[in-house]
């Protein structure tokens, strides 16, 4: 069982719509969760971090965490072509000594 | 966010030679840094955790004699790929934790290594 599961995509969303990215994890001891964006050939860039159950909003991005269901999601409102990238879900391990990444979801925003 | 600088951004080397990659935290101190490798269309694979002033911690299956890590100061960690072979060609990325509770990872620009 993978420690962080993501649908690899590609997920195609029309410009201006809401893109919804989902992630599940297996370790209930995880306390910190992250979404990273990675453009092709570039290193990941932190978009959102979330530590408690519920929603966290930052601009067009909203992260949602449900620890009981071991589920974390990312919503991107008013999707733009520049949002086309691979989105990596990540969590800390139980000891918070390292970050474990999912395999990423490729998002494509079509004009 | 915190700034991590990685150098070089790309390197081509001959098989059998060694390559050193540097990772610097520019505006914060990092007692720990992480080194990842990423093959095309795959996720990040953690290779090792670099610890300032002590030995690095390697992940299972990563050869410590091949991937030498040195973390001599609070702002610099280096990864040396020794006796490189074509199968070592990959995208190598470092990161350092910072931010809230020192858990957010900030990444360097990455190094594209091609061994010919």
PDB file of C-alpha atoms in Angstrom:
ATOM      1  CA  UNK A   1       0.000   0.000   0.000  1.00  0.00           C
ATOM      2  CA  UNK A   2       1.345   3.365  -1.022  1.00  0.00           C
ATOM      3  CA  UNK A   3       1.741   5.818   1.823  1.00  0.00           C
ATOM      4  CA  UNK A   4       0.238   8.725  -0.109  1.00  0.00           C
ATOM      5  CA  UNK A   5      -2.211   7.938  -2.885  1.00  0.00           C
ATOM      6  CA  UNK A   6      -3.101  10.260  -5.718  1.00  0.00           C
ATOM      7  CA  UNK A   7      -4.842   9.778  -9.035  1.00  0.00           C
ATOM      8  CA  UNK A   8      -2.123  10.267 -11.644  1.00  0.00           C
ATOM      9  CA  UNK A   9      -4.480  11.953 -14.104  1.00  0.00           C
ATOM     10  CA  UNK A  10      -4.290  13.717 -16.370  1.00  0.00           C
ATOM     11  CA  UNK A  11      -7.159  15.759 -15.035  1.00  0.00           C
ATOM     12  CA  UNK A  12      -8.512  18.128 -17.674  1.00  0.00           C
ATOM     13  CA  UNK A  13     -10.503  21.150 -16.528  1.00  0.00           C
ATOM     14  CA  UNK A  14     -11.829  24.060 -18.608  1.00  0.00           C
ATOM     15  CA  UNK A  15     -10.447  27.493 -17.916  1.00  0.00           C
ATOM     16  CA  UNK A  16     -12.426  29.307 -15.248  1.00  0.00           C
ATOM     17  CA  UNK A  17     -13.786  26.128 -13.673  1.00  0.00           C
ATOM     18  CA  UNK A  18     -12.903  24.568 -10.334  1.00  0.00           C
ATOM     19  CA  UNK A  19     -10.198  21.923 -10.313  1.00  0.00           C
ATOM     20  CA  UNK A  20     -10.464  19.352  -7.531  1.00  0.00           C
ATOM     21  CA  UNK A  21      -7.446  17.266  -6.567  1.00  0.00           C
ATOM     22  CA  UNK A  22      -7.671  14.449  -4.065  1.00  0.00           C
ATOM     23  CA  UNK A  23      -5.254  12.531  -1.891  1.00  0.00           C
ATOM     24  CA  UNK A  24      -5.499   9.761   0.699  1.00  0.00           C
ATOM     25  CA  UNK A  25      -2.869   8.605   3.147  1.00  0.00           C
ATOM     26  CA  UNK A  26      -2.301   5.579   5.305  1.00  0.00           C
ATOM     27  CA  UNK A  27      -0.528   6.806   8.460  1.00  0.00           C
ATOM     28  CA  UNK A  28      -2.896   8.164  11.095  1.00  0.00           C
ATOM     29  CA  UNK A  29       0.092   9.600  12.933  1.00  0.00           C
ATOM     30  CA  UNK A  30       0.683  12.234  10.265  1.00  0.00           C
ATOM     31  CA  UNK A  31       0.153  15.745  11.537  1.00  0.00           C
ATOM     32  CA  UNK A  32       1.168  17.992   8.659  1.00  0.00           C
ATOM     33  CA  UNK A  33      -0.038  17.939   5.083  1.00  0.00           C
ATOM     34  CA  UNK A  34       1.065  19.836   2.029  1.00  0.00           C
ATOM     35  CA  UNK A  35       0.279  20.531  -1.587  1.00  0.00           C
ATOM     36  CA  UNK A  36       3.117  21.270  -3.962  1.00  0.00           C
ATOM     37  CA  UNK A  37       2.977  22.375  -7.583  1.00  0.00           C
ATOM     38  CA  UNK A  38       5.638  21.169  -9.981  1.00  0.00           C
ATOM     39  CA  UNK A  39       6.036  22.453 -13.503  1.00  0.00           C
ATOM     40  CA  UNK A  40       7.780  20.190 -15.985  1.00  0.00           C
ATOM     41  CA  UNK A  41      11.541  20.266 -15.500  1.00  0.00           C
ATOM     42  CA  UNK A  42      11.300  22.379 -12.357  1.00  0.00           C
ATOM     43  CA  UNK A  43      11.437  21.629  -8.654  1.00  0.00           C
ATOM     44  CA  UNK A  44       8.287  21.561  -6.481  1.00  0.00           C
ATOM     45  CA  UNK A  45       6.877  24.760  -5.070  1.00  0.00           C
ATOM     46  CA  UNK A  46       4.858  24.820  -1.854  1.00  0.00           C
ATOM     47  CA  UNK A  47       1.277  25.999  -2.405  1.00  0.00           C
ATOM     48  CA  UNK A  48      -0.514  25.119   0.800  1.00  0.00           C
ATOM     49  CA  UNK A  49       0.149  23.550   4.162  1.00  0.00           C
ATOM     50  CA  UNK A  50      -2.642  22.362   6.434  1.00  0.00           C
ATOM     51  CA  UNK A  51      -2.416  20.980   9.933  1.00  0.00           C
ATOM     52  CA  UNK A  52      -5.945  20.760  11.342  1.00  0.00           C
ATOM     53  CA  UNK A  53      -9.260  19.389  10.137  1.00  0.00           C
ATOM     54  CA  UNK A  54     -11.351  21.646   7.973  1.00  0.00           C
ATOM     55  CA  UNK A  55     -10.702  24.117   5.190  1.00  0.00           C
ATOM     56  CA  UNK A  56      -7.852  26.513   4.663  1.00  0.00           C
ATOM     57  CA  UNK A  57      -8.124  29.147   1.965  1.00  0.00           C
ATOM     58  CA  UNK A  58      -5.376  31.144   0.281  1.00  0.00           C
ATOM     59  CA  UNK A  59      -6.414  33.149  -2.751  1.00  0.00           C
ATOM     60  CA  UNK A  60      -7.814  30.795  -5.380  1.00  0.00           C
ATOM     61  CA  UNK A  61      -6.626  27.735  -3.468  1.00  0.00           C
ATOM     62  CA  UNK A  62      -8.492  25.875  -0.738  1.00  0.00           C
ATOM     63  CA  UNK A  63      -7.050  22.877   1.057  1.00  0.00           C
ATOM     64  CA  UNK A  64      -9.354  20.516   2.931  1.00  0.00           C
ATOM     65  CA  UNK A  65      -8.247  18.012   5.550  1.00  0.00           C
ATOM     66  CA  UNK A  66     -10.240  15.197   7.109  1.00  0.00           C
ATOM     67  CA  UNK A  67      -8.038  13.187   9.447  1.00  0.00           C
ATOM     68  CA  UNK A  68     -10.795  10.719  10.340  1.00  0.00           C
ATOM     69  CA  UNK A  69     -11.136   9.744   6.684  1.00  0.00           C
ATOM     70  CA  UNK A  70      -7.385  10.185   6.035  1.00  0.00           C
ATOM     71  CA  UNK A  71      -8.196  12.443   3.156  1.00  0.00           C
ATOM     72  CA  UNK A  72      -6.799  15.754   1.951  1.00  0.00           C
ATOM     73  CA  UNK A  73      -7.861  17.723  -1.098  1.00  0.00           C
ATOM     74  CA  UNK A  74      -7.001  20.862  -3.009  1.00  0.00           C
ATOM     75  CA  UNK A  75      -9.520  23.029  -4.831  1.00  0.00           C
ATOM     76  CA  UNK A  76      -8.391  25.566  -7.388  1.00  0.00           C
ATOM     77  CA  UNK A  77     -11.039  28.137  -8.258  1.00  0.00           C
ATOM     78  CA  UNK A  78     -11.133  30.093 -11.511  1.00  0.00           C
ATOM     79  CA  UNK A  79      -8.569  27.744 -13.065  1.00  0.00           C
ATOM     80  CA  UNK A  80      -6.024  29.383 -15.343  1.00  0.00           C
ATOM     81  CA  UNK A  81      -3.813  27.836 -18.039  1.00  0.00           C
ATOM     82  CA  UNK A  82      -0.838  28.685 -15.800  1.00  0.00           C
ATOM     83  CA  UNK A  83      -2.238  26.241 -13.235  1.00  0.00           C
ATOM     84  CA  UNK A  84      -1.418  23.372 -15.608  1.00  0.00           C
ATOM     85  CA  UNK A  85       1.213  21.374 -13.728  1.00  0.00           C
ATOM     86  CA  UNK A  86       1.682  18.284 -11.605  1.00  0.00           C
ATOM     87  CA  UNK A  87       0.348  18.639  -8.073  1.00  0.00           C
ATOM     88  CA  UNK A  88       2.050  16.650  -5.352  1.00  0.00           C
ATOM     89  CA  UNK A  89       0.318  15.776  -2.122  1.00  0.00           C
ATOM     90  CA  UNK A  90       2.664  15.253   0.818  1.00  0.00           C
ATOM     91  CA  UNK A  91       2.598  14.543   4.533  1.00  0.00           C
ATOM     92  CA  UNK A  92       5.093  14.319   7.333  1.00  0.00           C
ATOM     93  CA  UNK A  93       5.770  10.917   8.809  1.00  0.00           C
ATOM     94  CA  UNK A  94       4.729  10.153  12.383  1.00  0.00           C
ATOM     95  CA  UNK A  95       7.949  11.535  13.827  1.00  0.00           C
ATOM     96  CA  UNK A  96       7.778  14.600  11.569  1.00  0.00           C
ATOM     97  CA  UNK A  97      11.351  13.818  10.569  1.00  0.00           C
ATOM     98  CA  UNK A  98      10.685  13.661   6.843  1.00  0.00           C
ATOM     99  CA  UNK A  99       8.097  14.386   4.193  1.00  0.00           C
ATOM    100  CA  UNK A 100       6.511  11.657   2.113  1.00  0.00           C
ATOM    101  CA  UNK A 101       5.229  12.543  -1.339  1.00  0.00           C
ATOM    102  CA  UNK A 102       2.509  11.089  -3.483  1.00  0.00           C
ATOM    103  CA  UNK A 103       3.194  10.348  -7.121  1.00  0.00           C
ATOM    104  CA  UNK A 104       1.364  13.487  -8.236  1.00  0.00           C
ATOM    105  CA  UNK A 105      -1.688  14.380 -10.301  1.00  0.00           C
ATOM    106  CA  UNK A 106      -1.155  15.987 -13.664  1.00  0.00           C
ATOM    107  CA  UNK A 107      -3.612  18.864 -14.155  1.00  0.00           C
ATOM    108  CA  UNK A 108      -4.322  20.383 -17.536  1.00  0.00           C
ATOM    109  CA  UNK A 109      -6.392  23.557 -17.876  1.00  0.00           C
ATOM    110  CA  UNK A 110      -7.848  23.827 -21.352  1.00  0.00           C
ATOM    111  CA  UNK A 111      -8.629  27.303 -22.735  1.00  0.00           C
TER     112      UNK A 111
ATOM    113  CA  UNK B   1       8.963  31.548   1.967  1.00  0.00           C
ATOM    114  CA  UNK B   2      12.477  30.404   2.707  1.00  0.00           C
ATOM    115  CA  UNK B   3      14.991  30.410  -0.135  1.00  0.00           C
ATOM    116  CA  UNK B   4      17.079  27.388  -1.025  1.00  0.00           C
ATOM    117  CA  UNK B   5      19.666  27.667  -3.765  1.00  0.00           C
ATOM    118  CA  UNK B   6      21.021  24.641  -5.612  1.00  0.00           C
ATOM    119  CA  UNK B   7      23.973  24.581  -7.962  1.00  0.00           C
ATOM    120  CA  UNK B   8      24.591  23.624 -10.703  1.00  0.00           C
ATOM    121  CA  UNK B   9      21.199  23.563 -12.400  1.00  0.00           C
ATOM    122  CA  UNK B  10      22.443  21.081 -14.957  1.00  0.00           C
ATOM    123  CA  UNK B  11      25.604  19.087 -15.547  1.00  0.00           C
ATOM    124  CA  UNK B  12      26.848  16.626 -18.126  1.00  0.00           C
ATOM    125  CA  UNK B  13      29.663  14.326 -17.102  1.00  0.00           C
ATOM    126  CA  UNK B  14      31.492  11.322 -18.443  1.00  0.00           C
ATOM    127  CA  UNK B  15      30.847   7.880 -17.063  1.00  0.00           C
ATOM    128  CA  UNK B  16      33.205   7.113 -14.187  1.00  0.00           C
ATOM    129  CA  UNK B  17      33.678  10.691 -13.036  1.00  0.00           C
ATOM    130  CA  UNK B  18      32.260  12.330  -9.916  1.00  0.00           C
ATOM    131  CA  UNK B  19      29.882  15.254  -9.683  1.00  0.00           C
ATOM    132  CA  UNK B  20      29.266  17.534  -6.698  1.00  0.00           C
ATOM    133  CA  UNK B  21      25.948  19.303  -6.180  1.00  0.00           C
ATOM    134  CA  UNK B  22      25.589  22.115  -3.655  1.00  0.00           C
ATOM    135  CA  UNK B  23      22.510  23.108  -1.712  1.00  0.00           C
ATOM    136  CA  UNK B  24      22.426  26.329   0.286  1.00  0.00           C
ATOM    137  CA  UNK B  25      19.811  27.844   2.552  1.00  0.00           C
ATOM    138  CA  UNK B  26      20.097  31.566   1.852  1.00  0.00           C
ATOM    139  CA  UNK B  27      17.982  33.284   4.483  1.00  0.00           C
ATOM    140  CA  UNK B  28      17.721  30.710   7.239  1.00  0.00           C
ATOM    141  CA  UNK B  29      19.772  28.044   8.946  1.00  0.00           C
ATOM    142  CA  UNK B  30      19.097  24.414   8.215  1.00  0.00           C
ATOM    143  CA  UNK B  31      20.371  21.717  10.542  1.00  0.00           C
ATOM    144  CA  UNK B  32      18.679  19.211   8.271  1.00  0.00           C
ATOM    145  CA  UNK B  33      18.449  19.029   4.513  1.00  0.00           C
ATOM    146  CA  UNK B  34      16.909  16.384   2.292  1.00  0.00           C
ATOM    147  CA  UNK B  35      18.140  15.020  -1.009  1.00  0.00           C
ATOM    148  CA  UNK B  36      15.695  13.623  -3.546  1.00  0.00           C
ATOM    149  CA  UNK B  37      15.977  12.015  -6.936  1.00  0.00           C
ATOM    150  CA  UNK B  38      13.248  12.175  -9.531  1.00  0.00           C
ATOM    151  CA  UNK B  39      13.067  10.166 -12.731  1.00  0.00           C
ATOM    152  CA  UNK B  40      10.851  11.361 -15.608  1.00  0.00           C
ATOM    153  CA  UNK B  41       7.129  11.202 -14.864  1.00  0.00           C
ATOM    154  CA  UNK B  42       7.796   9.766 -11.407  1.00  0.00           C
ATOM    155  CA  UNK B  43       7.510  11.242  -7.968  1.00  0.00           C
ATOM    156  CA  UNK B  44      10.253  12.404  -5.678  1.00  0.00           C
ATOM    157  CA  UNK B  45      12.243   9.657  -4.067  1.00  0.00           C
ATOM    158  CA  UNK B  46      13.970  10.577  -0.821  1.00  0.00           C
ATOM    159  CA  UNK B  47      17.586   9.467  -0.969  1.00  0.00           C
ATOM    160  CA  UNK B  48      18.969  10.718   2.312  1.00  0.00           C
ATOM    161  CA  UNK B  49      18.666  13.175   5.149  1.00  0.00           C
ATOM    162  CA  UNK B  50      21.665  15.404   5.631  1.00  0.00           C
ATOM    163  CA  UNK B  51      22.448  16.369   9.231  1.00  0.00           C
ATOM    164  CA  UNK B  52      24.715  19.286  10.088  1.00  0.00           C
ATOM    165  CA  UNK B  53      27.791  18.086  11.917  1.00  0.00           C
ATOM    166  CA  UNK B  54      26.953  14.402  11.760  1.00  0.00           C
ATOM    167  CA  UNK B  55      26.505  11.552   9.329  1.00  0.00           C
ATOM    168  CA  UNK B  56      23.706  11.534   6.819  1.00  0.00           C
ATOM    169  CA  UNK B  57      20.840   9.106   7.152  1.00  0.00           C
ATOM    170  CA  UNK B  58      20.296   7.129   3.969  1.00  0.00           C
ATOM    171  CA  UNK B  59      17.052   5.553   2.812  1.00  0.00           C
ATOM    172  CA  UNK B  60      16.907   1.864   2.200  1.00  0.00           C
ATOM    173  CA  UNK B  61      18.504   0.871  -1.079  1.00  0.00           C
ATOM    174  CA  UNK B  62      20.588   4.035  -1.494  1.00  0.00           C
ATOM    175  CA  UNK B  63      24.322   3.374  -1.633  1.00  0.00           C
ATOM    176  CA  UNK B  64      26.050   5.642   0.845  1.00  0.00           C
ATOM    177  CA  UNK B  65      29.447   5.086  -0.751  1.00  0.00           C
ATOM    178  CA  UNK B  66      28.140   6.196  -4.104  1.00  0.00           C
ATOM    179  CA  UNK B  67      26.140   9.206  -2.961  1.00  0.00           C
ATOM    180  CA  UNK B  68      28.376  11.075  -0.535  1.00  0.00           C
ATOM    181  CA  UNK B  69      26.669  13.709   1.558  1.00  0.00           C
ATOM    182  CA  UNK B  70      28.408  16.383   3.573  1.00  0.00           C
ATOM    183  CA  UNK B  71      26.659  18.972   5.733  1.00  0.00           C
ATOM    184  CA  UNK B  72      29.516  21.011   7.091  1.00  0.00           C
ATOM    185  CA  UNK B  73      27.647  24.171   8.021  1.00  0.00           C
ATOM    186  CA  UNK B  74      24.144  25.340   8.878  1.00  0.00           C
ATOM    187  CA  UNK B  75      23.634  26.685   5.367  1.00  0.00           C
ATOM    188  CA  UNK B  76      25.370  24.216   3.074  1.00  0.00           C
ATOM    189  CA  UNK B  77      24.894  20.575   2.187  1.00  0.00           C
ATOM    190  CA  UNK B  78      26.601  18.823  -0.714  1.00  0.00           C
ATOM    191  CA  UNK B  79      25.815  15.638  -2.601  1.00  0.00           C
ATOM    192  CA  UNK B  80      28.611  13.992  -4.559  1.00  0.00           C
ATOM    193  CA  UNK B  81      27.705  11.328  -7.060  1.00  0.00           C
ATOM    194  CA  UNK B  82      30.833   9.206  -7.287  1.00  0.00           C
ATOM    195  CA  UNK B  83      31.829   7.092 -10.276  1.00  0.00           C
ATOM    196  CA  UNK B  84      28.710   8.170 -12.107  1.00  0.00           C
ATOM    197  CA  UNK B  85      27.053   5.865 -14.619  1.00  0.00           C
ATOM    198  CA  UNK B  86      24.335   6.543 -17.187  1.00  0.00           C
ATOM    199  CA  UNK B  87      21.720   5.031 -14.874  1.00  0.00           C
ATOM    200  CA  UNK B  88      22.514   7.802 -12.384  1.00  0.00           C
ATOM    201  CA  UNK B  89      21.184  10.348 -14.863  1.00  0.00           C
ATOM    202  CA  UNK B  90      18.252  11.987 -13.126  1.00  0.00           C
ATOM    203  CA  UNK B  91      16.902  15.175 -11.591  1.00  0.00           C
ATOM    204  CA  UNK B  92      18.393  15.690  -8.130  1.00  0.00           C
ATOM    205  CA  UNK B  93      16.641  18.089  -5.787  1.00  0.00           C
ATOM    206  CA  UNK B  94      17.488  19.255  -2.297  1.00  0.00           C
ATOM    207  CA  UNK B  95      15.139  20.720   0.243  1.00  0.00           C
ATOM    208  CA  UNK B  96      15.359  22.251   3.687  1.00  0.00           C
ATOM    209  CA  UNK B  97      12.599  22.438   6.292  1.00  0.00           C
ATOM    210  CA  UNK B  98      11.374  25.779   7.473  1.00  0.00           C
ATOM    211  CA  UNK B  99       8.065  27.516   8.027  1.00  0.00           C
ATOM    212  CA  UNK B 100       5.465  26.592  10.597  1.00  0.00           C
ATOM    213  CA  UNK B 101       6.831  24.032  13.068  1.00  0.00           C
ATOM    214  CA  UNK B 102       9.790  23.603  10.751  1.00  0.00           C
ATOM    215  CA  UNK B 103       7.874  21.063   8.696  1.00  0.00           C
ATOM    216  CA  UNK B 104       7.399  22.853   5.367  1.00  0.00           C
ATOM    217  CA  UNK B 105       9.951  21.821   2.754  1.00  0.00           C
ATOM    218  CA  UNK B 106      11.458  24.469   0.517  1.00  0.00           C
ATOM    219  CA  UNK B 107      13.203  23.157  -2.533  1.00  0.00           C
ATOM    220  CA  UNK B 108      16.266  24.153  -4.457  1.00  0.00           C
ATOM    221  CA  UNK B 109      15.998  24.587  -8.208  1.00  0.00           C
ATOM    222  CA  UNK B 110      17.140  21.037  -8.872  1.00  0.00           C
ATOM    223  CA  UNK B 111      20.105  19.665 -10.810  1.00  0.00           C
ATOM    224  CA  UNK B 112      19.652  17.797 -14.054  1.00  0.00           C
ATOM    225  CA  UNK B 113      22.492  15.264 -14.215  1.00  0.00           C
ATOM    226  CA  UNK B 114      23.275  13.543 -17.489  1.00  0.00           C
ATOM    227  CA  UNK B 115      25.993  10.908 -17.517  1.00  0.00           C
ATOM    228  CA  UNK B 116      27.330  10.012 -20.969  1.00  0.00           C
TER     229      UNK B 116
END
